[in-house]
Amino acid sequence: MTGPGVNRRALIGSALALAACERRADAQTSPANLPTLRSVAPFPVGTCLQALQLDDPAFAALVAAQVSQLTPEWEMKMEYIVQDDGSLRFEGPDKIAAFARSAGIRLFGHTLVWYAQSPPAFERLDVSRIAFDAAYRNYILAVAGRYRGQVSGWDVVNEAVAEDGEGWRDSLWSRKLGALDHMVLAFQHAREADPDAVLFLNDYNLENIPKKRATFLKLAEALLKAGAPLGGLGTQTHVAADLAPGELSRTISDLASLGLPVHLSEMDVSITRSEGLIKDRTRLAAGQARVYAEAAEAFSSLPPSQRFAFTHWGLRDGDSWLKRENAADTPLLFDDQGRPKAAAAAWIGGLR
Ligand code: 9MR
């Protein structure tokens, strides 16, 4: 759906004109030149955010203007919620949920079970499987139950497939509750806590490691066969500007082949991760724009019922997690001041 009163041809024209303008003179662009992401996307468009960022009025205004879905970047994870004594805290996610409510933006939960996070309070549970299972269930019921009716969906299990695509990852959860069982249980507990949320399996590097993509799809099928209420597939899409053309489109259509909704859940396009291969910053920025355009086009071509949401892992370059790896990276659609880049114009231009 193009926003009311907005002419698509004019929009695409202005997007292309903006891209050309940036190419010509590295011009400073103003958000006024480009429609907002949410006004032109025919599906929910999201960003991640941290509660503290909402204290910055410019950031809050950018978010409210541009997106229609919010994913807490880390405050719905165990690392934030679970305290050393096993108690749970919710100030951060509650603040984000309140902002989402007041701005009329939907909320997405991320993430209930992640191999990378096993808080000491769980590690210390030196008990029988039954008691561990009860603690696991209680956690999922407490977190997913707290936001019941407020979230559109949950990343129930995050990054379960091994790095090289050979099988599944080992974790505290798999060791205590079983390789497949801990995932099936997580989906069942999440369903019990929130009957309406769409429940996702989410992973990364599905574009550039075909074996990982195949294992991911087989895992989804195994979960469905085991009766897990899996409702959608998330592909994070942390990619680089030199991603080979076609890989993103192939990934999105392979994921869609199971018939479930797809969430492009954490997109960013790193410049510096491809710098080793292409040294020229102008070519890298053009590559970045091309990757964003391909993602928008491929996602747009899914049947409407399978387009769950398209989430950017941040809006302004300066806020990206990738800055911690390399301060010179500029992986997002907006510059540090919140002005749209050529990448934003290309993303909009790729929408169908
Ligand atoms: O961007 C997130 C960063 O701020 C956090 O410190 C980190 C650990 O919680 O997680 C980052 O987000 C990750 C996401 O939750 C899962 N996929 C990979 C993302 C980037 O590392």
Tab-separated table of C-alpha atoms and ligand atoms in Angstrom:
chain	number	residue	atom	x	y	z
A	1	MET	CA	0.000	0.000	0.000
A	2	THR	CA	1.371	3.320	-0.981
A	3	GLY	CA	0.389	5.968	1.545
A	4	PRO	CA	-2.714	8.024	0.800
A	5	GLY	CA	-2.193	10.758	-1.742
A	6	VAL	CA	1.311	9.596	-2.625
A	7	ASN	CA	2.069	9.007	-6.261
A	8	ARG	CA	4.297	5.930	-6.674
A	9	ARG	CA	5.881	7.052	-9.888
A	10	ALA	CA	6.785	10.383	-8.325
A	11	LEU	CA	8.201	8.611	-5.302
A	12	ILE	CA	10.414	6.310	-7.289
A	13	GLY	CA	11.412	9.251	-9.425
A	14	SER	CA	12.416	11.239	-6.370
A	15	ALA	CA	14.254	8.219	-4.925
A	16	LEU	CA	16.280	7.801	-8.092
A	17	ALA	CA	16.891	11.511	-8.315
A	18	LEU	CA	18.172	11.480	-4.757
A	19	ALA	CA	20.485	8.555	-5.497
A	20	ALA	CA	21.854	10.349	-8.521
A	21	CYS	CA	22.273	13.530	-6.516
A	22	GLU	CA	24.245	11.715	-3.819
A	23	ARG	CA	26.396	10.029	-6.433
A	24	ARG	CA	27.140	13.358	-8.103
A	25	ALA	CA	28.094	15.497	-5.205
A	26	ASP	CA	27.856	13.470	-2.003
A	27	ALA	CA	25.160	16.023	-1.329
A	28	GLN	CA	23.546	16.453	2.066
A	29	THR	CA	20.004	15.272	1.662
A	30	SER	CA	17.023	16.217	3.683
A	31	PRO	CA	14.360	13.759	4.857
A	32	ALA	CA	11.880	16.059	3.158
A	33	ASN	CA	13.167	14.817	-0.196
A	34	LEU	CA	12.207	11.256	0.418
A	35	PRO	CA	8.966	9.745	1.685
A	36	THR	CA	9.170	7.903	4.979
A	37	LEU	CA	9.815	4.157	4.878
A	38	ARG	CA	6.513	3.293	6.527
A	39	SER	CA	4.488	5.475	4.153
A	40	VAL	CA	5.631	3.582	1.072
A	41	ALA	CA	6.278	0.013	2.247
A	42	PRO	CA	3.396	-2.364	1.492
A	43	PHE	CA	4.309	-4.311	4.664
A	44	PRO	CA	5.353	-3.463	8.232
A	45	VAL	CA	8.809	-1.911	8.343
A	46	GLY	CA	10.800	-1.966	11.531
A	47	THR	CA	13.917	-0.996	13.390
A	48	CYS	CA	15.621	-2.195	16.531
A	49	LEU	CA	16.162	0.230	19.386
A	50	GLN	CA	17.357	0.541	22.963
A	51	ALA	CA	15.281	2.141	25.706
A	52	LEU	CA	17.935	4.781	26.469
A	53	GLN	CA	17.843	6.023	22.885
A	54	LEU	CA	14.266	7.146	23.440
A	55	ASP	CA	15.613	9.938	25.670
A	56	ASP	CA	16.960	11.541	22.471
A	57	PRO	CA	13.978	13.421	20.997
A	58	ALA	CA	15.506	13.470	17.489
A	59	PHE	CA	15.859	9.685	17.584
A	60	ALA	CA	12.321	9.163	18.906
A	61	ALA	CA	10.933	11.447	16.193
A	62	LEU	CA	12.865	9.626	13.451
A	63	VAL	CA	11.610	6.258	14.673
A	64	ALA	CA	8.001	7.415	14.962
A	65	ALA	CA	8.136	8.900	11.462
A	66	GLN	CA	9.877	6.047	9.676
A	67	VAL	CA	8.777	2.690	11.059
A	68	SER	CA	5.714	0.686	12.005
A	69	GLN	CA	7.375	-2.045	14.110
A	70	LEU	CA	9.978	-1.987	16.903
A	71	THR	CA	12.315	-4.747	18.084
A	72	PRO	CA	14.173	-4.185	21.367
A	73	GLU	CA	17.848	-4.533	20.425
A	74	TRP	CA	18.840	-6.290	23.673
A	75	GLU	CA	16.416	-5.514	26.490
A	76	MET	CA	14.096	-8.468	25.853
A	77	LYS	CA	17.025	-10.897	26.059
A	78	MET	CA	18.038	-12.935	29.085
A	79	GLU	CA	21.182	-10.796	29.447
A	80	TYR	CA	18.978	-7.868	30.451
A	81	ILE	CA	15.977	-9.570	32.025
A	82	VAL	CA	17.532	-12.282	34.220
A	83	GLN	CA	19.313	-10.986	37.335
A	84	ASP	CA	22.030	-12.834	39.222
A	85	ASP	CA	19.607	-13.961	41.908
A	86	GLY	CA	17.223	-15.288	39.268
A	87	SER	CA	14.758	-12.406	39.548
A	88	LEU	CA	13.519	-10.701	36.389
A	89	ARG	CA	13.539	-7.007	35.462
A	90	PHE	CA	11.482	-5.343	32.768
A	91	GLU	CA	12.105	-1.563	32.954
A	92	GLY	CA	13.819	-1.358	29.544
A	93	PRO	CA	11.352	-3.430	27.528
A	94	ASP	CA	8.401	-1.848	29.366
A	95	LYS	CA	9.653	1.600	28.352
A	96	ILE	CA	9.958	0.488	24.729
A	97	ALA	CA	6.509	-1.131	24.851
A	98	ALA	CA	4.988	2.077	26.257
A	99	PHE	CA	6.633	4.152	23.519
A	100	ALA	CA	5.370	1.728	20.853
A	101	ARG	CA	1.840	1.953	22.264
A	102	SER	CA	1.833	5.734	22.389
A	103	ALA	CA	3.255	6.056	18.877
A	104	GLY	CA	0.870	3.456	17.432
A	105	ILE	CA	3.784	1.217	16.401
A	106	ARG	CA	3.652	-2.539	16.824
A	107	LEU	CA	6.207	-4.349	18.969
A	108	PHE	CA	8.201	-7.487	18.123
A	109	GLY	CA	9.751	-9.704	20.804
A	110	HIS	CA	13.431	-10.684	20.539
A	111	THR	CA	14.458	-13.217	21.799
A	112	LEU	CA	13.378	-15.963	24.202
A	113	VAL	CA	15.986	-18.711	23.714
A	114	TRP	CA	19.463	-17.973	22.364
A	115	TYR	CA	22.407	-20.374	22.551
A	116	ALA	CA	24.667	-17.371	23.228
A	117	GLN	CA	22.938	-16.419	26.463
A	118	SER	CA	22.658	-18.671	29.479
A	119	PRO	CA	22.570	-16.524	32.616
A	120	PRO	CA	24.388	-17.724	35.772
A	121	ALA	CA	21.026	-18.105	37.495
A	122	PHE	CA	20.167	-20.865	35.016
A	123	GLU	CA	23.690	-22.325	34.987
A	124	ARG	CA	23.488	-22.713	38.763
A	125	LEU	CA	20.312	-24.765	38.557
A	126	ASP	CA	22.022	-28.040	39.325
A	127	VAL	CA	18.821	-30.006	39.330
A	128	SER	CA	16.825	-32.675	37.584
A	129	ARG	CA	15.528	-32.200	34.068
A	130	ILE	CA	12.035	-31.720	35.474
A	131	ALA	CA	13.053	-28.766	37.632
A	132	PHE	CA	15.145	-27.237	34.854
A	133	ASP	CA	12.224	-27.611	32.487
A	134	ALA	CA	9.995	-25.848	35.033
A	135	ALA	CA	12.427	-22.907	35.321
A	136	TYR	CA	12.657	-22.720	31.527
A	137	ARG	CA	8.880	-22.777	31.158
A	138	ASN	CA	8.392	-20.221	33.929
A	139	TYR	CA	10.836	-17.855	32.238
A	140	ILE	CA	9.094	-18.061	28.869
A	141	LEU	CA	5.660	-17.721	30.477
A	142	ALA	CA	6.792	-14.689	32.482
A	143	VAL	CA	8.372	-12.853	29.537
A	144	ALA	CA	6.045	-13.761	26.683
A	145	GLY	CA	3.085	-13.541	29.075
A	146	ARG	CA	4.013	-10.007	30.151
A	147	TYR	CA	3.806	-8.770	26.565
A	148	ARG	CA	0.863	-10.955	25.577
A	149	GLY	CA	-1.385	-9.062	23.192
A	150	GLN	CA	1.266	-6.345	22.783
A	151	VAL	CA	3.684	-8.066	20.407
A	152	SER	CA	3.060	-9.100	16.817
A	153	GLY	CA	5.450	-12.008	17.241
A	154	TRP	CA	8.485	-13.455	19.000
A	155	ASP	CA	11.851	-14.749	17.943
A	156	VAL	CA	11.380	-17.848	20.058
A	157	VAL	CA	14.620	-19.585	19.116
A	158	ASN	CA	17.516	-17.521	17.816
A	159	GLU	CA	20.531	-18.816	15.879
A	160	ALA	CA	20.071	-22.551	16.460
A	161	VAL	CA	21.976	-23.712	13.381
A	162	ALA	CA	25.753	-24.308	13.635
A	163	GLU	CA	28.010	-21.671	12.099
A	164	ASP	CA	29.020	-23.882	9.160
A	165	GLY	CA	25.542	-25.316	8.684
A	166	GLU	CA	26.561	-28.757	10.020
A	167	GLY	CA	23.726	-29.549	12.398
A	168	TRP	CA	22.559	-27.523	15.384
A	169	ARG	CA	24.392	-25.600	18.051
A	170	ASP	CA	25.241	-26.952	21.433
A	171	SER	CA	23.992	-24.825	24.363
A	172	LEU	CA	22.972	-25.045	27.987
A	173	TRP	CA	19.404	-25.461	26.714
A	174	SER	CA	20.213	-28.319	24.323
A	175	ARG	CA	22.328	-30.100	26.927
A	176	LYS	CA	19.681	-29.920	29.644
A	177	LEU	CA	16.528	-30.373	27.595
A	178	GLY	CA	17.544	-32.030	24.341
A	179	ALA	CA	18.697	-30.827	20.931
A	180	LEU	CA	15.256	-30.630	19.325
A	181	ASP	CA	13.165	-30.880	22.496
A	182	HIS	CA	14.347	-27.593	23.986
A	183	MET	CA	13.181	-25.805	20.851
A	184	VAL	CA	9.840	-27.614	20.664
A	185	LEU	CA	9.247	-26.810	24.344
A	186	ALA	CA	10.142	-23.144	23.820
A	187	PHE	CA	7.584	-22.825	21.029
A	188	GLN	CA	4.939	-24.607	23.089
A	189	HIS	CA	5.558	-22.439	26.156
A	190	ALA	CA	5.501	-19.272	24.046
A	191	ARG	CA	2.199	-20.346	22.517
A	192	GLU	CA	0.803	-21.008	25.990
A	193	ALA	CA	1.902	-17.526	27.081
A	194	ASP	CA	0.604	-15.668	24.041
A	195	PRO	CA	-1.941	-17.379	21.795
A	196	ASP	CA	-1.804	-14.725	19.067
A	197	ALA	CA	1.878	-13.931	18.599
A	198	VAL	CA	3.503	-15.330	15.451
A	199	LEU	CA	6.348	-17.525	16.668
A	200	PHE	CA	9.636	-17.421	14.760
A	201	LEU	CA	12.802	-19.394	14.243
A	202	ASN	CA	15.450	-16.770	13.407
A	203	ASP	CA	18.989	-17.117	12.032
A	204	TYR	CA	21.802	-15.405	10.106
A	205	ASN	CA	24.230	-16.085	7.238
A	206	LEU	CA	21.472	-17.873	5.377
A	207	GLU	CA	22.368	-15.898	2.214
A	208	ASN	CA	26.041	-16.719	1.924
A	209	ILE	CA	26.162	-20.241	3.389
A	210	PRO	CA	23.709	-22.379	1.374
A	211	LYS	CA	24.338	-25.352	3.654
A	212	LYS	CA	23.248	-23.301	6.664
A	213	ARG	CA	20.100	-22.281	4.792
A	214	ALA	CA	19.324	-25.934	3.990
A	215	THR	CA	19.852	-26.988	7.619
A	216	PHE	CA	17.697	-24.077	8.797
A	217	LEU	CA	14.841	-25.189	6.532
A	218	LYS	CA	15.202	-28.814	7.645
A	219	LEU	CA	15.088	-27.686	11.264
A	220	ALA	CA	11.888	-25.737	10.588
A	221	GLU	CA	10.356	-28.858	9.077
A	222	ALA	CA	11.493	-30.978	12.022
A	223	LEU	CA	9.910	-28.513	14.455
A	224	LEU	CA	6.623	-28.539	12.574
A	225	LYS	CA	6.669	-32.344	12.451
A	226	ALA	CA	7.278	-32.469	16.199
A	227	GLY	CA	4.196	-30.304	16.745
A	228	ALA	CA	5.924	-27.013	17.576
A	229	PRO	CA	3.667	-24.018	16.862
A	230	LEU	CA	6.258	-22.473	14.543
A	231	GLY	CA	4.548	-19.643	12.692
A	232	GLY	CA	7.279	-17.914	10.707
A	233	LEU	CA	10.891	-17.858	9.558
A	234	GLY	CA	13.268	-15.006	10.321
A	235	THR	CA	16.360	-14.263	8.258
A	236	GLN	CA	18.484	-11.650	9.975
A	237	THR	CA	20.254	-10.432	6.806
A	238	HIS	CA	23.452	-9.014	8.284
A	239	VAL	CA	25.187	-8.834	4.930
A	240	ALA	CA	28.012	-6.924	3.251
A	241	ALA	CA	28.040	-4.555	0.296
A	242	ASP	CA	29.781	-7.122	-1.907
A	243	LEU	CA	27.072	-9.779	-1.477
A	244	ALA	CA	26.710	-11.521	-4.840
A	245	PRO	CA	23.616	-10.396	-6.759
A	246	GLY	CA	20.802	-12.929	-6.502
A	247	GLU	CA	21.801	-14.469	-3.135
A	248	LEU	CA	19.312	-12.443	-1.152
A	249	SER	CA	16.443	-13.102	-3.548
A	250	ARG	CA	17.248	-16.820	-3.552
A	251	THR	CA	17.284	-16.919	0.242
A	252	ILE	CA	13.966	-15.133	0.573
A	253	SER	CA	12.259	-17.378	-1.956
A	254	ASP	CA	13.770	-20.556	-0.439
A	255	LEU	CA	12.476	-19.530	2.967
A	256	ALA	CA	9.065	-18.740	1.537
A	257	SER	CA	8.866	-22.225	0.016
A	258	LEU	CA	7.616	-23.634	3.336
A	259	GLY	CA	4.560	-21.383	3.050
A	260	LEU	CA	5.116	-19.599	6.386
A	261	PRO	CA	5.394	-15.816	6.847
A	262	VAL	CA	8.941	-14.494	6.473
A	263	HIS	CA	10.549	-11.807	8.636
A	264	LEU	CA	13.581	-10.059	7.245
A	265	SER	CA	14.503	-9.430	10.811
A	266	GLU	CA	17.791	-7.529	11.297
A	267	MET	CA	19.014	-6.087	8.030
A	268	ASP	CA	22.201	-4.072	7.690
A	269	VAL	CA	24.735	-3.923	4.866
A	270	SER	CA	28.289	-3.538	6.117
A	271	ILE	CA	30.717	-1.470	4.090
A	272	THR	CA	33.830	-2.306	6.063
A	273	ARG	CA	33.254	-6.073	6.009
A	274	SER	CA	33.666	-5.885	2.224
A	275	GLU	CA	36.502	-3.363	2.200
A	276	GLY	CA	39.085	-6.136	1.889
A	277	LEU	CA	37.652	-7.053	-1.463
A	278	ILE	CA	36.695	-3.663	-2.859
A	279	LYS	CA	38.741	-0.709	-1.682
A	280	ASP	CA	36.754	2.020	-3.393
A	281	ARG	CA	34.220	3.648	-1.004
A	282	THR	CA	32.072	4.950	-3.881
A	283	ARG	CA	31.743	1.459	-5.331
A	284	LEU	CA	31.001	0.120	-1.866
A	285	ALA	CA	28.216	2.659	-1.324
A	286	ALA	CA	26.777	1.719	-4.723
A	287	GLY	CA	27.035	-1.975	-3.776
A	288	GLN	CA	25.263	-1.238	-0.501
A	289	ALA	CA	22.438	0.532	-2.335
A	290	ARG	CA	22.153	-2.382	-4.781
A	291	VAL	CA	21.864	-4.907	-1.936
A	292	TYR	CA	19.164	-2.834	-0.206
A	293	ALA	CA	17.248	-2.512	-3.489
A	294	GLU	CA	17.418	-6.264	-4.087
A	295	ALA	CA	16.178	-6.979	-0.565
A	296	ALA	CA	13.217	-4.618	-0.931
A	297	GLU	CA	12.321	-6.037	-4.316
A	298	ALA	CA	12.635	-9.690	-3.284
A	299	PHE	CA	10.637	-9.153	-0.108
A	300	SER	CA	7.956	-7.207	-2.001
A	301	SER	CA	7.534	-10.074	-4.420
A	302	LEU	CA	6.369	-12.468	-1.681
A	303	PRO	CA	2.631	-13.067	-1.420
A	304	PRO	CA	1.209	-10.449	0.997
A	305	SER	CA	0.328	-13.112	3.586
A	306	GLN	CA	4.010	-14.124	3.807
A	307	ARG	CA	5.393	-10.591	4.250
A	308	PHE	CA	5.476	-10.483	8.044
A	309	ALA	CA	7.823	-7.472	8.327
A	310	PHE	CA	11.091	-5.999	7.075
A	311	THR	CA	13.233	-4.866	10.004
A	312	HIS	CA	16.360	-2.720	9.723
A	313	TRP	CA	18.888	-3.319	12.519
A	314	GLY	CA	18.928	0.387	13.345
A	315	LEU	CA	18.170	3.511	11.337
A	316	ARG	CA	21.168	5.860	11.856
A	317	ASP	CA	24.673	4.634	11.018
A	318	GLY	CA	25.984	5.951	14.319
A	319	ASP	CA	23.695	3.640	16.289
A	320	SER	CA	24.748	0.407	14.570
A	321	TRP	CA	26.278	-2.488	16.527
A	322	LEU	CA	28.739	-2.805	13.623
A	323	LYS	CA	30.419	0.441	14.750
A	324	ARG	CA	31.892	-1.484	17.662
A	325	GLU	CA	33.652	-3.776	15.199
A	326	ASN	CA	34.765	-0.951	12.902
A	327	ALA	CA	33.991	2.691	13.631
A	328	ALA	CA	34.224	3.499	9.914
A	329	ASP	CA	31.275	1.316	8.997
A	330	THR	CA	28.118	2.955	7.656
A	331	PRO	CA	25.689	0.042	7.264
A	332	LEU	CA	22.233	1.631	7.609
A	333	LEU	CA	19.763	3.752	5.623
A	334	PHE	CA	20.280	7.043	7.474
A	335	ASP	CA	23.453	8.939	8.331
A	336	ASP	CA	24.475	9.910	11.862
A	337	GLN	CA	22.191	12.951	11.725
A	338	GLY	CA	19.196	10.918	10.596
A	339	ARG	CA	19.332	12.060	6.968
A	340	PRO	CA	18.471	9.442	4.345
A	341	LYS	CA	21.355	8.074	2.300
A	342	ALA	CA	21.401	6.695	-1.235
A	343	ALA	CA	20.756	3.323	0.429
A	344	ALA	CA	17.363	4.601	1.673
A	345	ALA	CA	16.443	5.826	-1.784
A	346	ALA	CA	17.499	2.486	-3.268
A	347	TRP	CA	15.455	0.542	-0.694
A	348	ILE	CA	12.388	2.613	-1.480
A	349	GLY	CA	13.094	2.286	-5.194
A	350	GLY	CA	13.166	-1.524	-4.850
A	351	LEU	CA	9.676	-1.729	-3.320
A	352	ARG	CA	7.040	-3.182	-5.605
B	1	9MR	O1	22.830	-5.272	18.094
B	1	9MR	C1	22.836	-6.024	19.287
B	1	9MR	C2	23.896	-5.509	20.242
B	1	9MR	O2	23.626	-4.170	20.602
B	1	9MR	C3	23.925	-6.395	21.466
B	1	9MR	O3	25.018	-5.989	22.307
B	1	9MR	C4	24.136	-7.851	21.074
B	1	9MR	C5	24.048	-8.782	22.264
B	1	9MR	O4	22.802	-8.659	22.880
B	1	9MR	O5	23.134	-8.260	20.147
B	1	9MR	C6	23.078	-7.482	18.965
B	1	9MR	O6	22.035	-7.929	18.151
B	1	9MR	C7	22.198	-9.246	17.639
B	1	9MR	C8	20.822	-9.890	17.610
B	1	9MR	O7	20.247	-9.873	18.881
B	1	9MR	C9	20.894	-11.307	17.082
B	1	9MR	N1	21.534	-11.345	15.798
B	1	9MR	C10	22.834	-10.672	15.699
B	1	9MR	C11	22.712	-9.243	16.200
B	1	9MR	C12	24.044	-8.506	16.051
B	1	9MR	O8	25.015	-9.100	16.831
